[in-house]
Amino acid sequence: MSDLIATLRTIVGGRHVLTGARATARYRQGYRTGSGAALAVVRPGSLIDQWRVARACVAADVSIVMQAANTGLTGGSTPDGEDYPGGCVIISTVRLAHLHLIRDGRQAICLPGTTLHALEKALKPIGREPHSVIGSSCFGASVVGGICNNSGGSLVQRGPAFTQLSLHAVVEPGGSLRLVNHLGVALGDDPEEMLRRLDSGAFSEADVQDCADRWAHDHGYAAHVREIDSATPARFNADARRLFEAAGSAGKLIVFAVRVDSFPRQEGAATFYLGTNDPARLTALRRAILRDASTLPIAGEYMHRDAFDIADRYGKDMFVAIERLGTDRLPALFAVKAWIDGLPFLQAGFSDRLMQRIGRLLPDHLPRAIRRFRDRFAHHLLLKVPEAAIGETRALLAALFADADADHFECPAPIAAKAFLHRFVAAGAAVRYRAVHRRAVADIVALDIALPRNATDWQEILPPDMEAQVIHRLYYGHFLCHVFHQDYIVRKGVEPIAFEHRLWALLDRRGAEYPAEHNVGHLYRAKPALERFYRAIDPRNQCNPGIGQTARARYWGDEHKEATRP
């Protein structure tokens, strides 16, 4: 492999080819789960560099793992173990963070490292916003990563991240790399010239094609989610409706750019904070809104009181950091945290324990109105509606949520911001709990599930013996889409994988699909339709082999394809 490493250094420069265990650790370790070995981490600084790096890796017959911000929750953008054919090279795209607004900002072309936050900032001055806004997991998430993972997000009207317009490369069965321009931008025919022009923005509006037959977001989702009597979920990763080239590819393609729609920013929206002890109240509300509302809500974010409490205690420092420092400084904060955790003389999780101690010294960060609802109710819902729907929402809530067992209030803007931020830090709070209580915790079993649209019994009741195996159960999610995040903090001595497989059996009986929006990673088994898609776009199985617990062997281990080897 020394020849390959030398070639990679020639392409990107020596400081951007990392080989030492400490230097590569943050790229080899998943945000929440998963870790493995890598021959090298390569950080290309241009699209041409990325093309040349990928070609060198294909020629050397090493396995390729594409990675952007490494913020995924299922370990899908990091190696898992050490048994990769030829060894594994991670191509990190964080330096490729450019974006180009086109069509007066109605669309954007995002390169592999473009973050959702950067796109949001670019669109804000023109009164528009991206398909997704920062949701339930973490900052730094990339636009391309969202597309490749069919990420869902919190916005009810728009569905999962999706586009049919991308520039990507396919590893051919014979061991060559083919560039495919389905971006809808005329860039020429020579791969390196095409990538140079795209990287530098050397194209005009005249080069941008209409592409009326291809979507840059899921145009049909708003009607789809309203079908409340359907026995299938509204959105999930294995849904064949939204698997198309880069969309849902999970690292099985080398993606250079995606073209996505933007949306007018909704001014004058209102946020309502709802609480109840009766899950049936929320069921009735959901069905009434999706069936009768003239305009769909913007968001409907659910949180159980147990998740509220863990986020309150173990997400407090992150809440305050985001509120006071803003999102621009968070990448630097996470970089410092990763550097500290990489110091060999510190125990694992030192930075989390330090931040937890700091958080305890901070003053109370939640408004009294929210605290009162926490004490009164087990189930909490944040309902954000556009200006046109405020009147009918007030009338509906007055009928369904105005008594001792179900109540609501309309949030002033500062309280609404705090409520959504509190909901946001819930996922990271579970990770923090594990870091602080390593002696008591075996691991986190984290599921994101999609229930059928017609399901009315959405609250999970675990068998008593499974209940005894967990310290905390954290339930939160995107309620109107019937997508739930379920984090189980499993006690020491319990086998997390066995526990998770029992959960899968329970979910299968409920007609749930999983994962719903974080992709299979290395935690879930890819269902047949998803595996067929992976096989079709990566016939050589050189990109992210083993994703979704599929085969790792070249050509998927199929003997009849051996003859196509170079």
mmCIF file of C-alpha atoms in Angstrom, residues 26-233:
data_model
loop_
_atom_site.group_PDB
_atom_site.id
_atom_site.type_symbol
_atom_site.label_atom_id
_atom_site.label_comp_id
_atom_site.label_asym_id
_atom_site.label_seq_id
_atom_site.Cartn_x
_atom_site.Cartn_y
_atom_site.Cartn_z
ATOM 1 C CA ARG A 26 -11.909 11.154 14.686
ATOM 2 C CA TYR A 27 -12.609 9.944 11.130
ATOM 3 C CA ARG A 28 -12.691 6.254 12.041
ATOM 4 C CA GLN A 29 -15.019 6.630 15.030
ATOM 5 C CA GLY A 30 -18.718 7.270 14.430
ATOM 6 C CA TYR A 31 -20.504 10.141 16.170
ATOM 7 C CA ARG A 32 -22.639 7.715 18.148
ATOM 8 C CA THR A 33 -21.580 4.215 17.120
ATOM 9 C CA GLY A 34 -19.146 2.216 15.031
ATOM 10 C CA SER A 35 -15.408 2.236 14.493
ATOM 11 C CA GLY A 36 -12.837 0.482 12.361
ATOM 12 C CA ALA A 37 -9.420 0.520 10.763
ATOM 13 C CA ALA A 38 -8.284 2.611 7.807
ATOM 14 C CA LEU A 39 -5.156 2.607 5.682
ATOM 15 C CA ALA A 40 -5.488 6.370 5.358
ATOM 16 C CA VAL A 41 -7.792 9.350 5.586
ATOM 17 C CA VAL A 42 -7.537 11.601 2.530
ATOM 18 C CA ARG A 43 -8.878 15.179 2.493
ATOM 19 C CA PRO A 44 -9.095 16.443 -1.099
ATOM 20 C CA GLY A 45 -9.156 20.209 -1.568
ATOM 21 C CA SER A 46 -10.890 20.295 -4.959
ATOM 22 C CA LEU A 47 -13.304 18.192 -6.959
ATOM 23 C CA ILE A 48 -10.477 17.254 -9.311
ATOM 24 C CA ASP A 49 -8.506 16.042 -6.299
ATOM 25 C CA GLN A 50 -11.502 13.973 -5.195
ATOM 26 C CA TRP A 51 -11.766 12.448 -8.689
ATOM 27 C CA ARG A 52 -8.057 11.587 -8.776
ATOM 28 C CA VAL A 53 -8.099 10.165 -5.258
ATOM 29 C CA ALA A 54 -11.103 7.981 -6.042
ATOM 30 C CA ARG A 55 -9.492 6.754 -9.282
ATOM 31 C CA ALA A 56 -6.289 5.871 -7.437
ATOM 32 C CA CYS A 57 -8.249 3.930 -4.817
ATOM 33 C CA VAL A 58 -10.254 2.067 -7.455
ATOM 34 C CA ALA A 59 -7.081 1.182 -9.334
ATOM 35 C CA ALA A 60 -5.438 -0.072 -6.122
ATOM 36 C CA ASP A 61 -8.530 -2.170 -5.385
ATOM 37 C CA VAL A 62 -8.986 -0.771 -1.871
ATOM 38 C CA SER A 63 -12.392 -0.235 -0.288
ATOM 39 C CA ILE A 64 -13.639 3.375 -0.247
ATOM 40 C CA VAL A 65 -15.662 5.041 2.499
ATOM 41 C CA MET A 66 -16.930 8.522 1.613
ATOM 42 C CA GLN A 67 -17.361 10.829 4.594
ATOM 43 C CA ALA A 68 -18.504 14.416 5.057
ATOM 44 C CA ALA A 69 -18.993 15.746 8.588
ATOM 45 C CA ASN A 70 -19.185 12.317 10.274
ATOM 46 C CA THR A 71 -22.371 13.305 12.077
ATOM 47 C CA GLY A 72 -24.382 10.186 11.212
ATOM 48 C CA LEU A 73 -26.039 8.226 13.990
ATOM 49 C CA THR A 74 -25.745 4.691 12.568
ATOM 50 C CA GLY A 75 -22.036 4.542 11.706
ATOM 51 C CA GLY A 76 -22.610 4.483 7.951
ATOM 52 C CA SER A 77 -19.816 6.911 7.061
ATOM 53 C CA THR A 78 -17.089 5.241 9.120
ATOM 54 C CA PRO A 79 -15.424 1.837 8.794
ATOM 55 C CA ASP A 80 -16.871 -0.991 10.846
ATOM 56 C CA GLY A 81 -14.196 -3.469 11.847
ATOM 57 C CA GLU A 82 -11.084 -4.343 9.886
ATOM 58 C CA ASP A 83 -12.134 -6.907 7.277
ATOM 59 C CA TYR A 84 -12.413 -4.653 4.235
ATOM 60 C CA PRO A 85 -11.241 -6.036 0.887
ATOM 61 C CA GLY A 86 -7.873 -4.446 0.144
ATOM 62 C CA GLY A 87 -8.120 -2.345 3.302
ATOM 63 C CA CYS A 88 -10.129 0.847 3.670
ATOM 64 C CA VAL A 89 -9.426 4.444 2.626
ATOM 65 C CA ILE A 90 -11.682 7.191 4.002
ATOM 66 C CA ILE A 91 -12.193 10.137 1.648
ATOM 67 C CA SER A 92 -13.178 13.113 3.806
ATOM 68 C CA THR A 93 -14.923 15.892 1.882
ATOM 69 C CA VAL A 94 -14.978 18.563 4.597
ATOM 70 C CA ARG A 95 -12.705 20.865 2.558
ATOM 71 C CA LEU A 96 -15.115 20.791 -0.413
ATOM 72 C CA ALA A 97 -17.648 23.126 1.150
ATOM 73 C CA HIS A 98 -18.589 25.399 -1.762
ATOM 74 C CA LEU A 99 -22.108 25.996 -3.004
ATOM 75 C CA HIS A 100 -23.605 27.864 -5.957
ATOM 76 C CA LEU A 101 -27.029 29.492 -5.872
ATOM 77 C CA ILE A 102 -28.813 29.252 -9.228
ATOM 78 C CA ARG A 103 -32.174 30.339 -10.612
ATOM 79 C CA ASP A 104 -32.196 33.468 -8.411
ATOM 80 C CA GLY A 105 -31.666 31.290 -5.355
ATOM 81 C CA ARG A 106 -34.616 29.017 -6.063
ATOM 82 C CA GLN A 107 -32.121 26.184 -6.342
ATOM 83 C CA ALA A 108 -28.610 25.478 -5.101
ATOM 84 C CA ILE A 109 -25.751 23.264 -6.225
ATOM 85 C CA CYS A 110 -23.968 21.869 -3.193
ATOM 86 C CA LEU A 111 -20.551 20.218 -3.202
ATOM 87 C CA PRO A 112 -19.824 17.210 -0.966
ATOM 88 C CA GLY A 113 -18.753 19.150 2.128
ATOM 89 C CA THR A 114 -21.396 21.900 2.006
ATOM 90 C CA THR A 115 -23.141 21.961 5.360
ATOM 91 C CA LEU A 116 -26.827 22.462 5.860
ATOM 92 C CA HIS A 117 -25.977 25.434 8.049
ATOM 93 C CA ALA A 118 -23.894 27.059 5.293
ATOM 94 C CA LEU A 119 -26.734 26.665 2.808
ATOM 95 C CA GLU A 120 -29.170 28.133 5.316
ATOM 96 C CA LYS A 121 -26.885 31.168 5.761
ATOM 97 C CA ALA A 122 -26.495 31.669 2.006
ATOM 98 C CA LEU A 123 -30.254 31.629 1.439
ATOM 99 C CA LYS A 124 -31.283 33.775 4.393
ATOM 100 C CA PRO A 125 -30.472 37.187 2.796
ATOM 101 C CA ILE A 126 -32.826 36.428 -0.104
ATOM 102 C CA GLY A 127 -35.685 35.271 2.117
ATOM 103 C CA ARG A 128 -35.384 31.588 1.347
ATOM 104 C CA GLU A 129 -34.410 28.438 3.227
ATOM 105 C CA PRO A 130 -33.204 24.913 2.427
ATOM 106 C CA HIS A 131 -35.325 21.780 2.324
ATOM 107 C CA SER A 132 -34.202 20.913 5.851
ATOM 108 C CA VAL A 133 -33.306 23.047 8.810
ATOM 109 C CA ILE A 134 -31.196 21.926 11.748
ATOM 110 C CA GLY A 135 -33.134 19.115 13.330
ATOM 111 C CA SER A 136 -32.781 16.505 16.013
ATOM 112 C CA SER A 137 -29.257 15.159 15.703
ATOM 113 C CA CYS A 138 -26.302 17.503 15.338
ATOM 114 C CA PHE A 139 -24.767 20.527 13.683
ATOM 115 C CA GLY A 140 -22.351 20.211 10.795
ATOM 116 C CA ALA A 141 -24.479 17.771 8.794
ATOM 117 C CA SER A 142 -23.829 18.038 5.061
ATOM 118 C CA VAL A 143 -26.407 18.545 2.331
ATOM 119 C CA VAL A 144 -24.963 15.692 0.247
ATOM 120 C CA GLY A 145 -24.950 13.421 3.303
ATOM 121 C CA GLY A 146 -28.626 14.162 3.827
ATOM 122 C CA ILE A 147 -29.434 13.267 0.234
ATOM 123 C CA CYS A 148 -27.352 10.077 0.300
ATOM 124 C CA ASN A 149 -29.060 8.964 3.503
ATOM 125 C CA ASN A 150 -32.616 10.079 2.634
ATOM 126 C CA SER A 151 -32.502 12.072 5.872
ATOM 127 C CA GLY A 152 -35.933 13.100 7.043
ATOM 128 C CA GLY A 153 -35.833 16.247 9.097
ATOM 129 C CA SER A 154 -38.546 17.973 11.049
ATOM 130 C CA LEU A 155 -40.447 19.850 8.330
ATOM 131 C CA VAL A 156 -43.820 18.227 7.683
ATOM 132 C CA GLN A 157 -44.488 19.604 4.214
ATOM 133 C CA ARG A 158 -41.273 18.539 2.456
ATOM 134 C CA GLY A 159 -40.539 14.904 3.186
ATOM 135 C CA PRO A 160 -37.108 13.272 3.168
ATOM 136 C CA ALA A 161 -34.080 14.899 1.566
ATOM 137 C CA PHE A 162 -34.244 13.941 -2.100
ATOM 138 C CA THR A 163 -33.055 14.935 -5.547
ATOM 139 C CA GLN A 164 -32.768 13.322 -8.954
ATOM 140 C CA LEU A 165 -30.113 15.841 -10.021
ATOM 141 C CA SER A 166 -26.527 14.960 -9.174
ATOM 142 C CA LEU A 167 -22.991 14.692 -10.480
ATOM 143 C CA HIS A 168 -21.494 11.396 -9.364
ATOM 144 C CA ALA A 169 -19.064 8.664 -10.312
ATOM 145 C CA VAL A 170 -19.779 4.954 -10.612
ATOM 146 C CA VAL A 171 -17.190 2.230 -10.070
ATOM 147 C CA GLU A 172 -17.595 0.035 -13.116
ATOM 148 C CA PRO A 173 -17.388 -3.786 -12.815
ATOM 149 C CA GLY A 174 -14.088 -3.811 -14.688
ATOM 150 C CA GLY A 175 -12.410 -1.490 -12.214
ATOM 151 C CA SER A 176 -12.705 1.946 -13.834
ATOM 152 C CA LEU A 177 -14.423 5.125 -12.638
ATOM 153 C CA ARG A 178 -17.134 6.707 -14.791
ATOM 154 C CA LEU A 179 -18.383 10.268 -14.212
ATOM 155 C CA VAL A 180 -22.145 10.720 -14.655
ATOM 156 C CA ASN A 181 -23.516 14.245 -15.135
ATOM 157 C CA HIS A 182 -27.185 14.256 -14.219
ATOM 158 C CA LEU A 183 -26.854 17.644 -12.537
ATOM 159 C CA GLY A 184 -28.658 19.446 -15.320
ATOM 160 C CA VAL A 185 -25.723 21.782 -15.957
ATOM 161 C CA ALA A 186 -23.783 21.745 -19.231
ATOM 162 C CA LEU A 187 -20.145 21.373 -18.182
ATOM 163 C CA GLY A 188 -18.567 19.698 -21.199
ATOM 164 C CA ASP A 189 -17.374 16.130 -21.638
ATOM 165 C CA ASP A 190 -13.895 15.866 -20.112
ATOM 166 C CA PRO A 191 -14.240 14.768 -16.446
ATOM 167 C CA GLU A 192 -11.508 16.997 -15.025
ATOM 168 C CA GLU A 193 -12.639 20.040 -17.007
ATOM 169 C CA MET A 194 -16.225 19.438 -15.864
ATOM 170 C CA LEU A 195 -15.140 19.241 -12.241
ATOM 171 C CA ARG A 196 -12.900 22.308 -12.532
ATOM 172 C CA ARG A 197 -15.760 24.383 -13.944
ATOM 173 C CA LEU A 198 -18.203 23.226 -11.298
ATOM 174 C CA ASP A 199 -15.737 23.779 -8.468
ATOM 175 C CA SER A 200 -14.953 27.349 -9.547
ATOM 176 C CA GLY A 201 -18.474 28.257 -10.649
ATOM 177 C CA ALA A 202 -17.306 28.713 -14.252
ATOM 178 C CA PHE A 203 -20.749 28.197 -15.749
ATOM 179 C CA SER A 204 -23.600 30.546 -16.578
ATOM 180 C CA GLU A 205 -27.337 30.485 -16.101
ATOM 181 C CA ALA A 206 -27.574 29.537 -19.772
ATOM 182 C CA ASP A 207 -25.725 26.313 -18.916
ATOM 183 C CA VAL A 208 -28.366 25.407 -16.304
ATOM 184 C CA GLN A 209 -31.070 23.233 -17.845
ATOM 185 C CA ASP A 210 -34.740 23.141 -16.840
ATOM 186 C CA CYS A 211 -34.880 19.398 -16.090
ATOM 187 C CA ALA A 212 -38.659 19.486 -15.732
ATOM 188 C CA ASP A 213 -38.759 15.684 -15.741
ATOM 189 C CA ARG A 214 -36.487 15.427 -12.681
ATOM 190 C CA TRP A 215 -37.251 16.536 -9.139
ATOM 191 C CA ALA A 216 -34.972 18.452 -6.783
ATOM 192 C CA HIS A 217 -37.206 17.626 -3.805
ATOM 193 C CA ASP A 218 -40.106 15.249 -3.145
ATOM 194 C CA HIS A 219 -43.008 17.084 -4.787
ATOM 195 C CA GLY A 220 -45.556 14.499 -3.691
ATOM 196 C CA TYR A 221 -44.864 14.264 0.023
ATOM 197 C CA ALA A 222 -47.445 16.773 1.284
ATOM 198 C CA ALA A 223 -50.270 14.742 -0.260
ATOM 199 C CA HIS A 224 -48.593 11.456 0.721
ATOM 200 C CA VAL A 225 -48.380 12.268 4.431
ATOM 201 C CA ARG A 226 -52.063 13.263 4.502
ATOM 202 C CA GLU A 227 -53.135 9.696 3.629
ATOM 203 C CA ILE A 228 -53.918 8.889 7.250
ATOM 204 C CA ASP A 229 -55.705 5.611 6.489
ATOM 205 C CA SER A 230 -52.770 4.082 4.643
ATOM 206 C CA ALA A 231 -51.203 1.000 6.227
ATOM 207 C CA THR A 232 -47.680 2.033 5.163
ATOM 208 C CA PRO A 233 -45.392 4.653 6.739
#
